Structure formats: structure tokens, C-alpha cells
Amino acid sequence: MQTIDPAEFEKRVKRITAIFSQIAEHSDKQALIRCPYKNRHSQCTAKFGCRFKRPSGVDSELPICTSDDQLDYRSAWESKPESVNAMRAQLRGRACG
Ligand code: SF4
């Protein structure tokens, strides 16, 4: 049976940790400007309206996202914060009563 050199194991764990840390840092930065509904083909996977969404021209394909990823994408979504808060309060009322 082959044994693992503890020093080599530690070295590899540190290397893997460094790699995943860099990926996580990049993801955190990108999440601030890139919409989570935009796939790698710049297609929109959201089921709600958005001013950046354009038809692809092909029925079987997802709509195209025209966002340049330089804006806070959350302002593009057609949400009504006051409605969300009202619904949240309503649901809490049901849960308690
Ligand atoms: S069209 Fe709007 S919701 Fe869809 S991926 Fe682009 S920014 Fe996101």
C-alpha cells in the first residue's frame, strides 16, 4: 500500500485552495455586474421581462441578452419592491395565523 507524504499532501491542499480561492474571488466580482440569468452564450434564461432581452429570431432559441455587463443589472428587472414587501407581509401573516 502506498502512503501519502504529509508534506506533499499539505502542499497540494494549499495549491488547490489557492486555485479555488481565485475562482471564488472572480465569481464574486463578476456577480456584481453580470446578470445570473445570462448564460455563457449571452442568452437570457430569465422567465420575466427585462429591457435587455431581445428575441433571437429563432423560435427554439433563448432570447438574447443585450446587456453590456457594465451596469447593475438589477435595475433592468421589472420588479416592484413595494409589491414584494406587501406579498412578504401577507405570507408572514398567513404563516402566523
Ligand atoms: S436580458 Fe436581463 S434578465 Fe436576461 S440575462 Fe440579460 S440582464 Fe439578465
CSV table of N, CA and C and ligand atoms in Angstrom, one decimal:
chain,number,residue,atom,x,y,z
A,1,MET,N,0.8,-1.2,0.0
A,1,MET,CA,0.0,0.0,0.0
A,1,MET,C,0.9,1.2,0.0
A,2,GLN,N,0.5,2.2,-0.8
A,2,GLN,CA,1.2,3.4,-1.0
A,2,GLN,C,0.8,4.4,0.1
A,3,THR,N,1.8,5.1,0.7
A,3,THR,CA,1.4,6.1,1.7
A,3,THR,C,1.6,7.5,1.1
A,4,ILE,N,0.9,8.4,1.7
A,4,ILE,CA,1.0,9.8,1.3
A,4,ILE,C,2.0,10.6,2.1
A,5,ASP,N,2.8,11.3,1.5
A,5,ASP,CA,3.8,12.1,2.2
A,5,ASP,C,3.0,13.3,2.7
A,6,PRO,N,3.0,13.5,4.0
A,6,PRO,CA,2.2,14.6,4.6
A,6,PRO,C,2.6,15.9,4.1
A,7,ALA,N,3.9,16.1,3.9
A,7,ALA,CA,4.3,17.5,3.4
A,7,ALA,C,3.8,17.7,2.0
A,8,GLU,N,3.9,16.6,1.2
A,8,GLU,CA,3.4,16.7,-0.2
A,8,GLU,C,1.9,17.0,-0.2
A,9,PHE,N,1.2,16.2,0.6
A,9,PHE,CA,-0.3,16.4,0.7
A,9,PHE,C,-0.6,17.8,1.1
A,10,GLU,N,0.1,18.3,2.1
A,10,GLU,CA,-0.2,19.7,2.6
A,10,GLU,C,0.1,20.7,1.4
A,11,LYS,N,1.1,20.5,0.7
A,11,LYS,CA,1.5,21.4,-0.4
A,11,LYS,C,0.4,21.4,-1.5
A,12,ARG,N,-0.2,20.2,-1.8
A,12,ARG,CA,-1.2,20.1,-2.8
A,12,ARG,C,-2.5,20.7,-2.3
A,13,VAL,N,-2.8,20.5,-1.0
A,13,VAL,CA,-4.1,21.1,-0.5
A,13,VAL,C,-4.0,22.7,-0.6
A,14,LYS,N,-2.8,23.2,-0.3
A,14,LYS,CA,-2.6,24.7,-0.4
A,14,LYS,C,-2.8,25.1,-1.8
A,15,ARG,N,-2.2,24.4,-2.7
A,15,ARG,CA,-2.3,24.8,-4.1
A,15,ARG,C,-3.8,24.7,-4.6
A,16,ILE,N,-4.5,23.7,-4.3
A,16,ILE,CA,-5.9,23.6,-4.6
A,16,ILE,C,-6.7,24.7,-4.0
A,17,THR,N,-6.4,25.0,-2.7
A,17,THR,CA,-7.1,26.1,-2.0
A,17,THR,C,-6.9,27.4,-2.7
A,18,ALA,N,-5.7,27.6,-3.1
A,18,ALA,CA,-5.3,28.9,-3.8
A,18,ALA,C,-6.1,29.0,-5.1
A,19,ILE,N,-6.2,27.9,-5.9
A,19,ILE,CA,-6.9,27.9,-7.2
A,19,ILE,C,-8.4,28.2,-6.9
A,20,PHE,N,-9.0,27.5,-6.0
A,20,PHE,CA,-10.4,27.7,-5.8
A,20,PHE,C,-10.7,29.1,-5.2
A,21,SER,N,-9.8,29.6,-4.4
A,21,SER,CA,-10.0,31.0,-3.9
A,21,SER,C,-10.0,32.0,-5.0
A,22,GLN,N,-9.1,31.8,-6.0
A,22,GLN,CA,-9.1,32.8,-7.1
A,22,GLN,C,-10.4,32.7,-7.9
A,23,ILE,N,-10.9,31.4,-8.1
A,23,ILE,CA,-12.2,31.3,-8.8
A,23,ILE,C,-13.3,31.9,-8.1
A,24,ALA,N,-13.3,31.7,-6.8
A,24,ALA,CA,-14.4,32.3,-5.9
A,24,ALA,C,-14.3,33.9,-5.9
A,25,GLU,N,-13.1,34.4,-5.9
A,25,GLU,CA,-12.9,35.9,-5.9
A,25,GLU,C,-13.4,36.4,-7.3
A,26,HIS,N,-13.1,35.8,-8.4
A,26,HIS,CA,-13.5,36.2,-9.7
A,26,HIS,C,-15.0,36.1,-9.8
A,27,SER,N,-15.6,35.1,-9.3
A,27,SER,CA,-17.0,34.9,-9.3
A,27,SER,C,-17.8,36.0,-8.5
A,28,ASP,N,-17.2,36.3,-7.3
A,28,ASP,CA,-17.8,37.3,-6.5
A,28,ASP,C,-17.8,38.7,-7.2
A,29,LYS,N,-16.7,39.0,-7.9
A,29,LYS,CA,-16.6,40.3,-8.6
A,29,LYS,C,-17.6,40.3,-9.8
A,30,GLN,N,-17.6,39.2,-10.5
A,30,GLN,CA,-18.4,39.1,-11.7
A,30,GLN,C,-19.9,39.2,-11.4
A,31,ALA,N,-20.3,38.6,-10.2
A,31,ALA,CA,-21.7,38.6,-9.8
A,31,ALA,C,-22.2,40.0,-9.6
A,32,LEU,N,-21.4,40.9,-9.4
A,32,LEU,CA,-21.8,42.3,-9.1
A,32,LEU,C,-22.3,43.0,-10.4
A,33,ILE,N,-21.8,42.5,-11.6
A,33,ILE,CA,-22.1,43.2,-12.8
A,33,ILE,C,-22.7,42.3,-13.9
A,34,ARG,N,-22.6,41.0,-13.7
A,34,ARG,CA,-23.1,40.1,-14.8
A,34,ARG,C,-24.4,39.5,-14.2
A,35,CYS,N,-25.4,39.6,-15.0
A,35,CYS,CA,-26.7,39.0,-14.5
A,35,CYS,C,-26.6,37.5,-14.4
A,36,PRO,N,-27.1,36.9,-13.3
A,36,PRO,CA,-27.1,35.5,-13.1
A,36,PRO,C,-27.9,34.7,-14.1
A,37,TYR,N,-28.8,35.4,-14.8
A,37,TYR,CA,-29.7,34.7,-15.8
A,37,TYR,C,-29.0,34.7,-17.2
A,38,LYS,N,-27.9,35.3,-17.3
A,38,LYS,CA,-27.2,35.3,-18.6
A,38,LYS,C,-26.3,34.1,-18.7
A,39,ASN,N,-26.5,33.3,-19.7
A,39,ASN,CA,-25.7,32.1,-19.8
A,39,ASN,C,-24.4,32.4,-20.6
A,40,ARG,N,-23.6,31.4,-20.8
A,40,ARG,CA,-22.3,31.7,-21.5
A,40,ARG,C,-22.4,32.0,-22.9
A,41,HIS,N,-23.6,31.8,-23.5
A,41,HIS,CA,-23.8,32.2,-24.9
A,41,HIS,C,-24.4,33.6,-25.0
A,42,SER,N,-24.5,34.3,-23.9
A,42,SER,CA,-25.1,35.6,-23.9
A,42,SER,C,-26.6,35.5,-24.2
A,43,GLN,N,-27.2,34.4,-23.8
A,43,GLN,CA,-28.7,34.2,-23.9
A,43,GLN,C,-29.3,34.4,-22.5
A,44,CYS,N,-30.5,34.9,-22.5
A,44,CYS,CA,-31.3,35.2,-21.3
A,44,CYS,C,-32.1,33.9,-20.9
A,45,THR,N,-31.9,33.5,-19.7
A,45,THR,CA,-32.7,32.3,-19.2
A,45,THR,C,-33.8,32.7,-18.3
A,46,ALA,N,-34.0,34.0,-18.1
A,46,ALA,CA,-35.0,34.5,-17.1
A,46,ALA,C,-36.4,34.3,-17.7
A,47,LYS,N,-37.3,34.1,-16.8
A,47,LYS,CA,-38.7,33.9,-17.2
A,47,LYS,C,-39.5,35.1,-17.0
A,48,PHE,N,-38.9,36.3,-16.8
A,48,PHE,CA,-39.6,37.5,-16.6
A,48,PHE,C,-39.0,38.5,-17.6
A,49,GLY,N,-39.8,39.7,-17.7
A,49,GLY,CA,-39.4,40.7,-18.6
A,49,GLY,C,-38.2,41.4,-18.2
A,50,CYS,N,-37.4,41.9,-19.2
A,50,CYS,CA,-36.2,42.7,-18.9
A,50,CYS,C,-35.9,43.6,-20.1
A,51,ARG,N,-35.5,44.8,-19.9
A,51,ARG,CA,-35.3,45.7,-21.0
A,51,ARG,C,-34.1,45.3,-21.9
A,52,PHE,N,-33.3,44.4,-21.4
A,52,PHE,CA,-32.1,44.0,-22.2
A,52,PHE,C,-32.4,42.8,-23.0
A,53,LYS,N,-33.6,42.2,-22.8
A,53,LYS,CA,-33.9,40.9,-23.5
A,53,LYS,C,-34.4,41.2,-25.0
A,54,ARG,N,-33.9,40.5,-25.9
A,54,ARG,CA,-34.3,40.7,-27.3
A,54,ARG,C,-34.6,39.3,-27.9
A,55,PRO,N,-35.6,39.2,-28.8
A,55,PRO,CA,-35.8,37.9,-29.4
A,55,PRO,C,-34.6,37.4,-30.3
A,56,SER,N,-34.4,36.2,-30.3
A,56,SER,CA,-33.2,35.6,-31.0
A,56,SER,C,-33.5,35.6,-32.5
A,57,GLY,N,-34.8,35.5,-32.8
A,57,GLY,CA,-35.2,35.4,-34.3
A,57,GLY,C,-35.4,33.9,-34.6
A,58,VAL,N,-35.1,33.0,-33.7
A,58,VAL,CA,-35.3,31.6,-33.9
A,58,VAL,C,-36.1,31.1,-32.7
A,59,ASP,N,-37.3,30.5,-33.1
A,59,ASP,CA,-38.3,30.1,-32.0
A,59,ASP,C,-37.7,29.2,-31.0
A,60,SER,N,-36.8,28.3,-31.4
A,60,SER,CA,-36.3,27.3,-30.5
A,60,SER,C,-35.2,27.8,-29.6
A,61,GLU,N,-34.7,29.0,-29.9
A,61,GLU,CA,-33.6,29.5,-29.1
A,61,GLU,C,-34.0,30.5,-28.0
A,62,LEU,N,-33.2,30.6,-27.0
A,62,LEU,CA,-33.5,31.5,-25.9
A,62,LEU,C,-33.3,33.0,-26.4
A,63,PRO,N,-34.0,33.9,-25.8
A,63,PRO,CA,-33.7,35.3,-26.2
A,63,PRO,C,-32.3,35.7,-26.0
A,64,ILE,N,-31.9,36.8,-26.6
A,64,ILE,CA,-30.5,37.3,-26.5
A,64,ILE,C,-30.5,38.4,-25.4
A,65,CYS,N,-29.4,38.4,-24.6
A,65,CYS,CA,-29.2,39.4,-23.6
A,65,CYS,C,-28.3,40.5,-24.2
A,66,THR,N,-28.8,41.7,-24.2
A,66,THR,CA,-28.0,42.8,-24.8
A,66,THR,C,-27.3,43.6,-23.8
A,67,SER,N,-27.4,43.2,-22.6
A,67,SER,CA,-26.6,44.0,-21.5
A,67,SER,C,-25.1,43.9,-21.8
A,68,ASP,N,-24.5,45.0,-21.5
A,68,ASP,CA,-23.0,45.0,-21.7
A,68,ASP,C,-22.2,44.6,-20.4
A,69,ASP,N,-23.0,44.2,-19.4
A,69,ASP,CA,-22.4,43.7,-18.2
A,69,ASP,C,-21.6,44.8,-17.4
A,70,GLN,N,-21.9,46.1,-17.7
A,70,GLN,CA,-21.3,47.2,-17.1
A,70,GLN,C,-22.2,47.9,-16.1
A,71,LEU,N,-23.4,47.5,-16.1
A,71,LEU,CA,-24.4,48.1,-15.2
A,71,LEU,C,-24.8,47.2,-14.1
A,72,ASP,N,-25.4,47.8,-13.1
A,72,ASP,CA,-26.0,47.0,-12.0
A,72,ASP,C,-27.3,46.4,-12.6
A,73,TYR,N,-27.2,45.2,-13.1
A,73,TYR,CA,-28.3,44.6,-13.9
A,73,TYR,C,-29.6,44.5,-13.1
A,74,ARG,N,-29.6,44.6,-11.8
A,74,ARG,CA,-30.9,44.5,-11.0
A,74,ARG,C,-31.9,45.6,-11.3
A,75,SER,N,-31.4,46.8,-11.8
A,75,SER,CA,-32.3,47.8,-12.2
A,75,SER,C,-33.1,47.5,-13.5
A,76,ALA,N,-32.6,46.6,-14.2
A,76,ALA,CA,-33.3,46.2,-15.5
A,76,ALA,C,-34.5,45.3,-15.3
A,77,TRP,N,-34.5,44.7,-14.2
A,77,TRP,CA,-35.6,43.7,-13.9
A,77,TRP,C,-36.9,44.5,-13.6
A,78,GLU,N,-38.0,44.0,-14.1
A,78,GLU,CA,-39.3,44.7,-13.9
A,78,GLU,C,-39.9,44.2,-12.6
A,79,SER,N,-39.3,44.6,-11.6
A,79,SER,CA,-39.8,44.2,-10.3
A,79,SER,C,-40.3,45.4,-9.5
A,80,LYS,N,-41.2,45.2,-8.7
A,80,LYS,CA,-41.8,46.3,-7.9
A,80,LYS,C,-41.5,45.9,-6.4
A,81,PRO,N,-40.5,46.6,-5.9
A,81,PRO,CA,-40.1,46.3,-4.5
A,81,PRO,C,-41.3,46.4,-3.5
A,82,GLU,N,-42.1,47.4,-3.7
A,82,GLU,CA,-43.2,47.6,-2.8
A,82,GLU,C,-44.2,46.4,-2.8
A,83,SER,N,-44.4,45.8,-4.0
A,83,SER,CA,-45.2,44.6,-4.1
A,83,SER,C,-44.6,43.4,-3.5
A,84,VAL,N,-43.3,43.3,-3.6
A,84,VAL,CA,-42.6,42.2,-2.9
A,84,VAL,C,-42.8,42.3,-1.4
A,85,ASN,N,-42.6,43.5,-0.9
A,85,ASN,CA,-42.8,43.7,0.6
A,85,ASN,C,-44.2,43.4,1.0
A,86,ALA,N,-45.2,43.8,0.2
A,86,ALA,CA,-46.6,43.5,0.6
A,86,ALA,C,-46.9,42.0,0.6
A,87,MET,N,-46.4,41.3,-0.4
A,87,MET,CA,-46.6,39.9,-0.5
A,87,MET,C,-45.9,39.2,0.6
A,88,ARG,N,-44.7,39.6,1.0
A,88,ARG,CA,-43.9,39.0,2.1
A,88,ARG,C,-44.7,39.2,3.4
A,89,ALA,N,-45.2,40.4,3.6
A,89,ALA,CA,-46.0,40.6,4.8
A,89,ALA,C,-47.3,39.8,4.8
A,90,GLN,N,-47.9,39.6,3.6
A,90,GLN,CA,-49.1,38.8,3.6
A,90,GLN,C,-48.8,37.3,3.9
A,91,LEU,N,-47.7,36.8,3.3
A,91,LEU,CA,-47.3,35.4,3.6
A,91,LEU,C,-46.9,35.2,5.0
A,92,ARG,N,-46.3,36.2,5.6
A,92,ARG,CA,-45.9,36.1,7.0
A,92,ARG,C,-47.2,36.0,7.9
A,93,GLY,N,-48.2,36.8,7.5
A,93,GLY,CA,-49.5,36.8,8.2
A,93,GLY,C,-50.1,35.5,8.2
A,94,ARG,N,-50.1,34.8,7.0
A,94,ARG,CA,-50.7,33.5,6.9
A,94,ARG,C,-49.9,32.5,7.7
A,95,ALA,N,-48.6,32.6,7.7
A,95,ALA,CA,-47.8,31.6,8.4
A,95,ALA,C,-48.1,31.7,9.9
A,96,CYS,N,-48.3,32.9,10.4
A,96,CYS,CA,-48.5,33.0,11.8
A,96,CYS,C,-50.0,32.8,12.2
A,97,GLY,N,-50.9,33.0,11.3
A,97,GLY,CA,-52.3,32.9,11.7
A,97,GLY,C,-52.9,31.8,11.1
B,1,SF4,S1,-31.9,40.1,-20.6
B,1,SF4,FE1,-32.0,40.9,-18.5
B,1,SF4,S2,-32.6,39.2,-17.2
B,1,SF4,FE2,-32.0,38.4,-19.1
B,1,SF4,S3,-29.8,37.9,-18.8
B,1,SF4,FE3,-29.9,39.9,-19.7
B,1,SF4,S4,-29.8,41.3,-17.9
B,1,SF4,FE4,-30.4,39.3,-17.2
